[in-house]
Amino acid sequence: MAQRRGFREYLAGLLLPRDRNKTLTCLAGAEPVVGAQHASVQRLQFFLSESTWNHEQVNARRLELLLTDPATAPHPGGVLVIDDSGDRKDSRATAHIGRQWLGRLGKTDNGIVTVTICWADENLYYPLHAVPYSPAHHFPKGKSDPGFRTKLQIAAELARTAKAAGVAFRAVAADCAYGDQDSFRRQLDATGLPFVMALKPSHGTWAYGKDAYTPVHAAHALTWTDPERPGDWTAVERTFRDGHTETWWAADATLGWWGPDGNVRLVVATTDPATLPPQTTWYLATDLPRPGGPREADSSEPAADLHEVVRIHGIRHWIEQSYKQIKDELGWADFQVRSDTAVRRHQTLVNCAFSFCWDTWFAQPPDREPALVPTAPATVIAVGPWGRGGPSRPHQHQPASWPRAIRAVRAWLAPWTTLQRCWRAWSNAPPPPELQALINAVGAGHPLDLYSPV
């Protein structure tokens, strides 16, 4: 019961609107610093750091719910997106901390980097697994220590874990930090995981000196005159989430032993084949075979034309949106704990809060009639807002939107929490029946007729 209470209180704090960093005092509704010894804060501290619950089992249950719900279940057209994100931390005693590159800040600083794998399609996205990366100095033998793993090794293991869990997807996608690494692509290929990876324009050196050959050179070698005479290029229509479309151009290029029918294809996609503008030109490596090519018959994966390769990489950017939301809205980097267990538990709970919003969005529509607040018996117990079949929540007919989903959650969670905290600040006794019934109704998401006598 204590663990269930801690789980509910922690998630409620993560989901509530942010007025300051979501430290333990914030999650418990206590004052900063002076409220650190408050019983509710200490209870959450114990729940996060000392309690005996298993964060991996909690995450497995979260994924089970996502994978079995028809609204969120992965399908073969989705994409596994791999990335890592760093957050600055001042402490030197915290697990996984070290001086390393923090992509969000664009510099090397003291912080924690977490490798994340996300499932996404054109409309939906959610994290599957997150594992903090531990720099070599945390291990007795440094990089030669058996327990040390690079970010590439962690990412490949997460992709294998997702596949073993039955997550359906078309390919694994990642940015050039992973795509440029031959060893990473080999790990995916050895496991039978198809990929579409971004490359740096200057990736590789296929010759020496003035004859150095890179993806940019390969792209410029393709023939192009104008849209009516595209030469080697093929028009690709990209449809964005807001409904607008753009015409891009894509082509299979040749770079060393990479080519249209090689084990790895080099695909270039751009808005302007004549100038290859850096901000709107992608250089992609994929092992998906070309339709009609000699590898199609022998490949275990369906062939992918240029439009499909561009579509897969376009979905990759959802993970950046996911990072922004869990950090700005759910307090991903606001924890003030030091142990490895507590850090992993916090990240698991943030992912639970993120997924809870999708569960709210796709819930079936409730009875639209206003609910009268009944007179409850004195023995009634507060209805928590976390039961999967409990709260009836508004069904949305527009495209899935996580920002709208969390606003819908906060619309009933904020008053529910306010009523609870106001009464607890006033008295340690149970609320009177009328107030308890109001709290229950708000927690269940029922609309109230404020003009009806109780």
CSV table of C-alpha atoms in Angstrom, one decimal:
chain,number,residue,atom,x,y,z
A,1,MET,CA,0.0,0.0,0.0
A,2,ALA,CA,2.8,2.4,0.8
A,3,GLN,CA,4.5,1.8,-2.5
A,4,ARG,CA,1.2,2.3,-4.4
A,5,ARG,CA,0.7,5.6,-2.5
A,6,GLY,CA,4.2,6.7,-3.3
A,7,PHE,CA,3.7,5.8,-7.0
A,8,ARG,CA,0.5,7.8,-7.2
A,9,GLU,CA,1.9,10.8,-5.4
A,10,TYR,CA,5.1,10.9,-7.4
A,11,LEU,CA,3.2,10.7,-10.7
A,12,ALA,CA,0.7,13.3,-9.6
A,13,GLY,CA,3.6,15.7,-8.9
A,14,LEU,CA,5.2,15.0,-12.3
A,15,LEU,CA,2.0,15.6,-14.2
A,16,LEU,CA,0.9,18.8,-12.4
A,17,PRO,CA,1.8,22.1,-14.0
A,18,ARG,CA,5.3,23.3,-13.4
A,19,ASP,CA,5.9,26.4,-11.2
A,20,ARG,CA,9.4,25.4,-10.2
A,21,ASN,CA,11.8,22.5,-10.7
A,22,LYS,CA,10.1,19.2,-9.9
A,23,THR,CA,12.3,18.2,-7.0
A,24,LEU,CA,10.9,16.1,-4.1
A,25,THR,CA,9.7,19.1,-2.2
A,26,CYS,CA,7.8,20.3,-5.3
A,27,LEU,CA,6.3,16.9,-6.0
A,28,ALA,CA,5.1,16.7,-2.4
A,29,GLY,CA,3.7,20.2,-2.4
A,30,ALA,CA,6.2,21.4,0.3
A,31,GLU,CA,8.3,24.6,0.5
A,32,PRO,CA,11.8,24.4,-1.1
A,33,VAL,CA,14.6,23.8,1.4
A,34,VAL,CA,12.7,24.4,4.6
A,35,GLY,CA,10.2,21.7,3.6
A,36,ALA,CA,12.8,19.0,3.0
A,37,GLN,CA,12.1,17.4,6.3
A,38,HIS,CA,8.4,17.4,5.9
A,39,ALA,CA,6.9,13.9,6.3
A,40,SER,CA,5.5,13.8,2.8
A,41,VAL,CA,8.9,14.7,1.3
A,42,GLN,CA,10.7,12.1,3.3
A,43,ARG,CA,8.1,9.5,2.3
A,44,LEU,CA,8.8,10.2,-1.4
A,45,GLN,CA,12.5,10.2,-0.7
A,46,PHE,CA,12.2,6.7,0.8
A,47,PHE,CA,9.9,5.5,-2.0
A,48,LEU,CA,12.5,6.6,-4.6
A,49,SER,CA,15.7,5.6,-2.9
A,50,GLU,CA,15.1,2.9,-0.3
A,51,SER,CA,11.8,1.1,-1.1
A,52,THR,CA,12.0,-2.4,-2.6
A,53,TRP,CA,10.0,-2.0,-5.8
A,54,ASN,CA,11.6,-3.0,-9.1
A,55,HIS,CA,11.7,-0.3,-11.8
A,56,GLU,CA,12.2,-2.8,-14.6
A,57,GLN,CA,9.0,-4.6,-13.6
A,58,VAL,CA,7.1,-1.3,-13.6
A,59,ASN,CA,8.5,-0.4,-17.0
A,60,ALA,CA,7.6,-3.9,-18.3
A,61,ARG,CA,4.0,-3.4,-17.1
A,62,ARG,CA,3.9,0.0,-18.8
A,63,LEU,CA,5.0,-1.5,-22.1
A,64,GLU,CA,2.6,-4.4,-21.7
A,65,LEU,CA,-0.3,-1.9,-21.5
A,66,LEU,CA,1.0,0.1,-24.5
A,67,LEU,CA,1.5,-3.0,-26.6
A,68,THR,CA,-1.9,-4.5,-25.9
A,69,ASP,CA,-4.0,-1.3,-26.3
A,70,PRO,CA,-5.2,-1.1,-29.9
A,71,ALA,CA,-4.8,2.7,-29.9
A,72,THR,CA,-1.1,2.6,-28.9
A,73,ALA,CA,0.1,-0.9,-30.1
A,74,PRO,CA,3.1,-0.8,-32.4
A,75,HIS,CA,2.6,-1.7,-36.0
A,76,PRO,CA,5.0,-2.7,-38.8
A,77,GLY,CA,5.0,0.8,-40.3
A,78,GLY,CA,6.5,2.3,-37.1
A,79,VAL,CA,10.1,3.1,-36.4
A,80,LEU,CA,12.5,2.4,-33.6
A,81,VAL,CA,14.3,5.6,-32.9
A,82,ILE,CA,17.6,5.7,-30.9
A,83,ASP,CA,19.2,8.7,-29.4
A,84,ASP,CA,20.9,10.0,-26.3
A,85,SER,CA,20.4,13.2,-24.3
A,86,GLY,CA,22.5,14.8,-21.7
A,87,ASP,CA,21.5,17.1,-18.7
A,88,ARG,CA,23.9,19.2,-16.7
A,89,LYS,CA,24.4,18.2,-13.0
A,90,ASP,CA,26.7,19.9,-10.5
A,91,SER,CA,27.2,16.9,-8.2
A,92,ARG,CA,30.3,14.7,-8.4
A,93,ALA,CA,28.9,11.9,-6.2
A,94,THR,CA,25.9,11.1,-8.3
A,95,ALA,CA,25.8,7.9,-10.2
A,96,HIS,CA,26.6,8.1,-14.0
A,97,ILE,CA,27.8,11.7,-13.7
A,98,GLY,CA,30.9,12.8,-15.6
A,99,ARG,CA,32.3,15.5,-17.8
A,100,GLN,CA,31.0,14.6,-21.3
A,101,TRP,CA,29.3,16.0,-24.3
A,102,LEU,CA,25.8,17.3,-23.6
A,103,GLY,CA,23.9,17.6,-26.9
A,104,ARG,CA,21.1,19.8,-25.4
A,105,LEU,CA,23.7,22.4,-24.3
A,106,GLY,CA,26.0,21.9,-27.3
A,107,LYS,CA,29.1,21.6,-25.2
A,108,THR,CA,31.1,19.4,-22.9
A,109,ASP,CA,30.1,19.8,-19.3
A,110,ASN,CA,29.4,17.9,-16.0
A,111,GLY,CA,26.2,15.9,-16.4
A,112,ILE,CA,24.3,12.7,-17.0
A,113,VAL,CA,23.7,11.2,-20.5
A,114,THR,CA,20.9,8.7,-21.0
A,115,VAL,CA,20.4,6.5,-24.1
A,116,THR,CA,16.8,6.2,-25.1
A,117,ILE,CA,14.9,4.1,-27.6
A,118,CYS,CA,11.5,5.3,-28.7
A,119,TRP,CA,8.7,3.9,-30.9
A,120,ALA,CA,7.1,6.3,-33.3
A,121,ASP,CA,5.0,6.6,-36.4
A,122,GLU,CA,3.5,9.7,-38.1
A,123,ASN,CA,1.1,10.4,-35.3
A,124,LEU,CA,2.2,8.7,-32.1
A,125,TYR,CA,5.5,8.3,-30.2
A,126,TYR,CA,6.5,7.0,-26.7
A,127,PRO,CA,9.7,5.9,-25.0
A,128,LEU,CA,10.3,2.2,-24.6
A,129,HIS,CA,13.5,2.0,-22.6
A,130,ALA,CA,16.0,4.4,-21.1
A,131,VAL,CA,19.5,3.5,-19.7
A,132,PRO,CA,22.0,6.0,-18.2
A,133,TYR,CA,25.5,5.9,-19.7
A,134,SER,CA,28.2,5.5,-17.1
A,135,PRO,CA,31.6,7.1,-18.1
A,136,ALA,CA,34.7,4.9,-17.8
A,137,HIS,CA,35.9,6.6,-14.6
A,138,HIS,CA,33.0,5.0,-12.7
A,139,PHE,CA,34.6,1.6,-13.2
A,140,PRO,CA,37.7,0.2,-11.5
A,141,LYS,CA,39.4,-0.8,-14.8
A,142,GLY,CA,38.0,2.0,-16.9
A,143,LYS,CA,37.1,1.1,-20.4
A,144,SER,CA,38.6,-2.4,-20.0
A,145,ASP,CA,36.2,-3.1,-17.1
A,146,PRO,CA,33.7,-5.9,-17.9
A,147,GLY,CA,30.8,-3.7,-16.7
A,148,PHE,CA,31.7,-0.8,-18.9
A,149,ARG,CA,29.4,-0.3,-22.0
A,150,THR,CA,29.6,2.4,-24.6
A,151,LYS,CA,26.6,4.3,-25.7
A,152,LEU,CA,26.6,2.4,-29.0
A,153,GLN,CA,26.6,-0.9,-27.1
A,154,ILE,CA,23.7,0.3,-24.9
A,155,ALA,CA,21.7,1.4,-27.9
A,156,ALA,CA,22.2,-1.9,-29.8
A,157,GLU,CA,21.1,-3.8,-26.7
A,158,LEU,CA,18.0,-1.7,-26.3
A,159,ALA,CA,17.1,-2.3,-29.9
A,160,ARG,CA,17.5,-6.1,-29.4
A,161,THR,CA,15.4,-5.9,-26.2
A,162,ALA,CA,12.6,-4.1,-28.1
A,163,LYS,CA,12.6,-6.7,-30.8
A,164,ALA,CA,12.5,-9.5,-28.3
A,165,ALA,CA,9.6,-7.9,-26.5
A,166,GLY,CA,7.5,-8.2,-29.7
A,167,VAL,CA,7.6,-4.5,-30.7
A,168,ALA,CA,6.7,-4.2,-34.4
A,169,PHE,CA,8.7,-1.7,-36.5
A,170,ARG,CA,9.9,-1.1,-40.1
A,171,ALA,CA,13.5,-0.1,-39.3
A,172,VAL,CA,15.8,1.4,-36.7
A,173,ALA,CA,16.6,5.1,-37.2
A,174,ALA,CA,19.2,7.3,-35.6
A,175,ASP,CA,21.1,10.5,-36.2
A,176,CYS,CA,24.7,10.8,-37.4
A,177,ALA,CA,26.2,10.3,-33.9
A,178,TYR,CA,25.2,6.6,-34.4
A,179,GLY,CA,24.9,6.4,-38.1
A,180,ASP,CA,28.5,7.4,-38.6
A,181,GLN,CA,29.7,4.4,-36.6
A,182,ASP,CA,30.4,1.4,-38.7
A,183,SER,CA,30.5,-0.9,-35.6
A,184,PHE,CA,27.0,0.2,-34.6
A,185,ARG,CA,25.5,-0.6,-38.0
A,186,ARG,CA,27.3,-4.0,-38.0
A,187,GLN,CA,25.8,-4.8,-34.6
A,188,LEU,CA,22.3,-4.0,-35.9
A,189,ASP,CA,22.9,-6.0,-39.1
A,190,ALA,CA,24.2,-9.0,-37.1
A,191,THR,CA,21.0,-9.1,-35.1
A,192,GLY,CA,18.8,-8.8,-38.1
A,193,LEU,CA,17.6,-5.2,-37.4
A,194,PRO,CA,17.1,-3.1,-40.5
A,195,PHE,CA,18.3,0.5,-40.3
A,196,VAL,CA,18.1,3.9,-41.8
A,197,MET,CA,20.9,6.0,-40.3
A,198,ALA,CA,21.8,9.6,-40.9
A,199,LEU,CA,25.4,10.4,-42.0
A,200,LYS,CA,27.5,13.5,-41.7
A,201,PRO,CA,28.1,15.1,-45.1
A,202,SER,CA,31.8,14.5,-44.8
A,203,HIS,CA,31.5,10.9,-43.5
A,204,GLY,CA,34.2,8.5,-44.5
A,205,THR,CA,37.3,8.9,-46.6
A,206,TRP,CA,37.1,6.7,-49.7
A,207,ALA,CA,40.3,8.1,-51.2
A,208,TYR,CA,43.3,10.2,-50.1
A,209,GLY,CA,44.2,13.9,-50.4
A,210,LYS,CA,42.5,15.9,-53.1
A,211,ASP,CA,40.6,12.8,-54.3
A,212,ALA,CA,38.8,12.3,-50.9
A,213,TYR,CA,35.3,11.2,-51.6
A,214,THR,CA,32.4,11.8,-49.2
A,215,PRO,CA,28.6,11.7,-49.4
A,216,VAL,CA,28.5,15.3,-50.6
A,217,HIS,CA,30.8,14.4,-53.5
A,218,ALA,CA,28.5,11.4,-54.3
A,219,ALA,CA,25.5,13.7,-54.3
A,220,HIS,CA,27.0,16.2,-56.6
A,221,ALA,CA,27.9,13.4,-59.0
A,222,LEU,CA,24.2,12.7,-59.6
A,223,THR,CA,22.7,14.3,-62.7
A,224,TRP,CA,20.1,17.1,-62.3
A,225,THR,CA,18.8,19.7,-64.7
A,226,ASP,CA,15.5,21.0,-63.4
A,227,PRO,CA,12.2,19.5,-62.0
A,228,GLU,CA,11.0,18.6,-65.6
A,229,ARG,CA,14.3,16.9,-66.3
A,230,PRO,CA,15.4,15.5,-62.9
A,231,GLY,CA,18.0,13.0,-64.1
A,232,ASP,CA,18.9,10.7,-61.3
A,233,TRP,CA,16.5,12.3,-58.8
A,234,THR,CA,13.0,11.2,-57.9
A,235,ALA,CA,10.3,13.5,-56.5
A,236,VAL,CA,9.2,12.5,-53.0
A,237,GLU,CA,6.1,14.1,-51.5
A,238,ARG,CA,6.4,14.6,-47.7
A,239,THR,CA,3.2,15.1,-45.7
A,240,PHE,CA,3.7,16.7,-42.4
A,241,ARG,CA,1.6,16.3,-39.2
A,242,ASP,CA,-0.2,19.6,-39.7
A,243,GLY,CA,-1.3,18.5,-43.1
A,244,HIS,CA,0.9,20.6,-45.3
A,245,THR,CA,3.1,18.9,-47.9
A,246,GLU,CA,6.5,19.6,-49.4
A,247,THR,CA,8.2,18.2,-52.5
A,248,TRP,CA,11.7,16.8,-51.8
A,249,TRP,CA,14.0,15.0,-54.2
A,250,ALA,CA,15.8,11.7,-53.4
A,251,ALA,CA,18.3,9.5,-55.2
A,252,ASP,CA,20.4,6.4,-54.7
A,253,ALA,CA,24.1,7.5,-54.8
A,254,THR,CA,27.3,5.5,-55.1
A,255,LEU,CA,30.1,5.9,-52.5
A,256,GLY,CA,32.9,3.3,-52.6
A,257,TRP,CA,31.1,-0.1,-52.2
A,258,TRP,CA,27.9,1.6,-51.1
A,259,GLY,CA,25.4,1.8,-53.9
A,260,PRO,CA,21.8,1.1,-55.0
A,261,ASP,CA,22.4,-2.7,-55.0
A,262,GLY,CA,25.1,-2.9,-52.4
A,263,ASN,CA,24.7,-4.3,-48.9
A,264,VAL,CA,24.4,-0.7,-47.8
A,265,ARG,CA,22.6,2.0,-49.9
A,266,LEU,CA,23.5,5.7,-49.7
A,267,VAL,CA,20.3,7.7,-50.2
A,268,VAL,CA,20.4,11.5,-50.5
A,269,ALA,CA,17.3,13.5,-49.9
A,270,THR,CA,17.1,17.3,-50.4
A,271,THR,CA,14.8,20.2,-51.2
A,272,ASP,CA,17.2,21.4,-53.9
A,273,PRO,CA,19.4,18.9,-55.8
A,274,ALA,CA,21.2,21.8,-57.5
A,275,THR,CA,22.6,23.4,-54.4
A,276,LEU,CA,22.1,20.7,-51.7
A,277,PRO,CA,21.3,23.2,-48.8
A,278,PRO,CA,22.9,21.9,-45.6
A,279,GLN,CA,19.8,22.5,-43.5
A,280,THR,CA,17.4,20.5,-45.8
A,281,THR,CA,19.7,17.8,-47.2
A,282,TRP,CA,19.9,14.3,-45.6
A,283,TYR,CA,22.6,11.7,-46.3
A,284,LEU,CA,21.2,8.3,-45.2
A,285,ALA,CA,22.7,4.8,-45.0
A,286,THR,CA,20.2,1.9,-45.1
A,287,ASP,CA,20.4,-1.8,-45.6
A,288,LEU,CA,16.9,-2.1,-46.9
A,289,PRO,CA,17.0,-3.5,-50.4
A,290,ARG,CA,15.9,-1.4,-53.5
A,291,PRO,CA,12.7,-2.5,-55.2
A,292,GLY,CA,13.5,-4.6,-58.2
A,293,GLY,CA,17.2,-5.0,-57.2
A,294,PRO,CA,19.1,-8.2,-56.9
A,295,ARG,CA,19.0,-8.2,-53.1
A,296,GLU,CA,15.2,-8.0,-52.9
A,297,ALA,CA,14.7,-11.8,-53.3
A,298,ASP,CA,17.2,-12.7,-50.6
A,299,SER,CA,16.3,-10.1,-48.0
A,300,SER,CA,14.1,-10.9,-45.0
A,301,GLU,CA,12.9,-7.4,-45.1
A,302,PRO,CA,10.5,-5.8,-47.6
A,303,ALA,CA,12.1,-3.6,-50.2
A,304,ALA,CA,12.1,0.1,-49.5
A,305,ASP,CA,11.8,2.7,-52.3
A,306,LEU,CA,13.1,6.2,-51.9
A,307,HIS,CA,9.8,7.5,-50.5
A,308,GLU,CA,9.9,4.9,-47.8
A,309,VAL,CA,13.5,5.6,-46.8
A,310,VAL,CA,12.7,9.3,-46.5
A,311,ARG,CA,9.5,8.6,-44.6
A,312,ILE,CA,11.4,6.5,-42.0
A,313,HIS,CA,14.1,9.1,-41.4
A,314,GLY,CA,11.4,11.8,-41.2
A,315,ILE,CA,9.8,10.0,-38.2
A,316,ARG,CA,13.2,10.0,-36.4
A,317,HIS,CA,12.6,13.6,-35.3
A,318,TRP,CA,9.8,12.7,-33.0
A,319,ILE,CA,12.3,11.6,-30.4
A,320,GLU,CA,13.5,15.3,-30.2
A,321,GLN,CA,9.9,16.3,-29.4
A,322,SER,CA,9.7,13.6,-26.8
A,323,TYR,CA,12.8,14.9,-25.1
A,324,LYS,CA,11.5,18.4,-25.0
A,325,GLN,CA,8.2,17.3,-23.4
A,326,ILE,CA,9.6,15.0,-20.8
A,327,LYS,CA,12.2,17.7,-19.8
A,328,ASP,CA,10.0,20.8,-20.0
A,329,GLU,CA,6.8,19.3,-18.6
A,330,LEU,CA,7.6,16.2,-16.6
A,331,GLY,CA,10.9,17.1,-14.8
A,332,TRP,CA,13.2,14.5,-16.4
A,333,ALA,CA,16.3,16.3,-15.2
A,334,ASP,CA,15.0,17.8,-12.0
A,335,PHE,CA,15.8,14.9,-9.7
A,336,GLN,CA,18.0,15.4,-6.6
A,337,VAL,CA,19.1,11.9,-5.8
A,338,ARG,CA,22.5,10.2,-6.1
A,339,SER,CA,22.1,6.5,-6.3
A,340,ASP,CA,21.9,4.5,-9.6
A,341,THR,CA,18.7,2.9,-8.4
A,342,ALA,CA,17.0,6.3,-7.6
A,343,VAL,CA,18.0,7.8,-10.9
A,344,ARG,CA,16.7,4.9,-12.9
A,345,ARG,CA,13.5,4.8,-10.9
A,346,HIS,CA,12.9,8.5,-11.5
A,347,GLN,CA,13.4,8.1,-15.3
A,348,THR,CA,11.0,5.1,-15.2
A,349,LEU,CA,8.3,7.1,-13.4
A,350,VAL,CA,8.7,10.0,-15.9
A,351,ASN,CA,8.1,7.6,-18.7
A,352,CYS,CA,5.1,6.3,-16.9
A,353,ALA,CA,3.7,9.8,-16.6
A,354,PHE,CA,4.3,10.4,-20.3
A,355,SER,CA,2.5,7.2,-21.3
A,356,PHE,CA,-0.4,7.9,-18.8
A,357,CYS,CA,-1.2,11.0,-20.9
A,358,TRP,CA,-1.6,8.9,-24.0
A,359,ASP,CA,-3.8,6.5,-22.1
A,360,THR,CA,-6.0,9.5,-21.1
A,361,TRP,CA,-6.1,10.7,-24.7
A,362,PHE,CA,-7.3,7.4,-26.1
A,363,ALA,CA,-9.7,6.5,-23.3
A,364,GLN,CA,-13.3,5.9,-24.3
A,365,PRO,CA,-15.8,8.8,-24.0
A,366,PRO,CA,-17.5,9.2,-20.7
A,367,ASP,CA,-21.2,9.8,-20.0
A,368,ARG,CA,-21.7,13.4,-21.1
A,369,GLU,CA,-24.5,14.1,-18.6
A,370,PRO,CA,-23.4,16.3,-15.6
A,371,ALA,CA,-22.7,14.2,-12.5
A,372,LEU,CA,-24.4,15.3,-9.3
A,373,VAL,CA,-22.1,15.1,-6.3
A,374,PRO,CA,-23.7,12.5,-4.0
A,375,THR,CA,-23.7,12.5,-0.2
A,376,ALA,CA,-21.1,9.9,0.5
A,377,PRO,CA,-20.9,7.8,3.7
A,378,ALA,CA,-18.3,8.8,6.2
A,379,THR,CA,-16.3,5.6,5.6
A,380,VAL,CA,-15.7,6.4,1.9
A,381,ILE,CA,-12.1,6.1,0.7
A,382,ALA,CA,-10.6,8.6,-1.7
A,383,VAL,CA,-10.7,7.4,-5.3
A,384,GLY,CA,-7.2,7.7,-6.8
A,385,PRO,CA,-7.0,9.0,-10.3
A,386,TRP,CA,-4.7,6.2,-11.5
A,387,GLY,CA,-6.8,3.1,-12.1
A,388,ARG,CA,-6.8,2.1,-15.7
A,389,GLY,CA,-10.5,1.5,-15.8
A,390,GLY,CA,-11.3,4.2,-13.2
A,391,PRO,CA,-11.5,7.8,-14.5
A,392,SER,CA,-13.7,8.4,-17.4
A,393,ARG,CA,-11.9,10.8,-19.6
A,394,PRO,CA,-12.8,12.7,-22.8
A,395,HIS,CA,-12.2,10.9,-26.0
A,396,GLN,CA,-10.5,13.0,-28.7
A,397,HIS,CA,-11.6,12.9,-32.3
A,398,GLN,CA,-8.7,15.0,-33.6
A,399,PRO,CA,-5.2,13.6,-34.3
A,400,ALA,CA,-3.2,12.5,-31.3
A,401,SER,CA,-1.5,15.3,-29.5
A,402,TRP,CA,0.5,14.8,-26.4
A,403,PRO,CA,0.5,18.6,-25.4
A,404,ARG,CA,-3.3,18.4,-25.5
A,405,ALA,CA,-3.3,15.1,-23.6
A,406,ILE,CA,-1.4,16.5,-20.7
A,407,ARG,CA,-3.6,19.6,-20.6
A,408,ALA,CA,-6.6,17.3,-20.4
A,409,VAL,CA,-5.0,15.4,-17.5
A,410,ARG,CA,-4.2,18.6,-15.7
A,411,ALA,CA,-7.7,19.9,-16.1
A,412,TRP,CA,-8.9,17.4,-13.5
A,413,LEU,CA,-5.7,16.5,-11.7
A,414,ALA,CA,-4.9,20.0,-10.6
A,415,PRO,CA,-8.3,20.7,-8.8
A,416,TRP,CA,-8.2,17.1,-7.4
A,417,THR,CA,-4.8,17.7,-5.9
A,418,THR,CA,-5.7,21.2,-4.7
A,419,LEU,CA,-8.7,19.9,-2.8
A,420,GLN,CA,-6.7,17.1,-1.2
A,421,ARG,CA,-3.8,19.4,-0.1
A,422,CYS,CA,-6.1,22.2,1.2
A,423,TRP,CA,-7.9,19.8,3.4
A,424,ARG,CA,-4.7,18.1,4.7
A,425,ALA,CA,-3.2,21.5,5.5
A,426,TRP,CA,-6.3,22.2,7.6
A,427,SER,CA,-6.9,18.9,9.4
A,428,ASN,CA,-5.5,15.4,9.8
A,429,ALA,CA,-9.0,14.1,10.1
A,430,PRO,CA,-10.8,12.5,7.1
A,431,PRO,CA,-12.7,15.0,4.9
A,432,PRO,CA,-16.5,15.4,5.6
A,433,PRO,CA,-18.7,13.2,3.4
A,434,GLU,CA,-19.7,16.1,1.1
A,435,LEU,CA,-16.1,17.2,0.4
A,436,GLN,CA,-14.9,13.6,0.1
A,437,ALA,CA,-17.6,13.0,-2.5
A,438,LEU,CA,-16.5,16.1,-4.4
A,439,ILE,CA,-12.9,14.9,-4.4
A,440,ASN,CA,-14.0,11.5,-5.7
A,441,ALA,CA,-16.0,13.0,-8.5
A,442,VAL,CA,-13.2,15.3,-9.6
A,443,GLY,CA,-10.7,12.5,-9.4
A,444,ALA,CA,-12.9,10.4,-11.7
A,445,GLY,CA,-13.1,13.2,-14.2
A,446,HIS,CA,-16.9,13.7,-13.9
A,447,PRO,CA,-18.3,17.0,-15.0
A,448,LEU,CA,-20.1,18.7,-12.1
A,449,ASP,CA,-23.4,20.7,-12.1
A,450,LEU,CA,-22.3,23.5,-9.8
A,451,TYR,CA,-25.9,24.9,-9.6
A,452,SER,CA,-27.5,21.8,-8.2
A,453,PRO,CA,-28.0,21.6,-4.5
A,454,VAL,CA,-26.1,18.8,-2.7
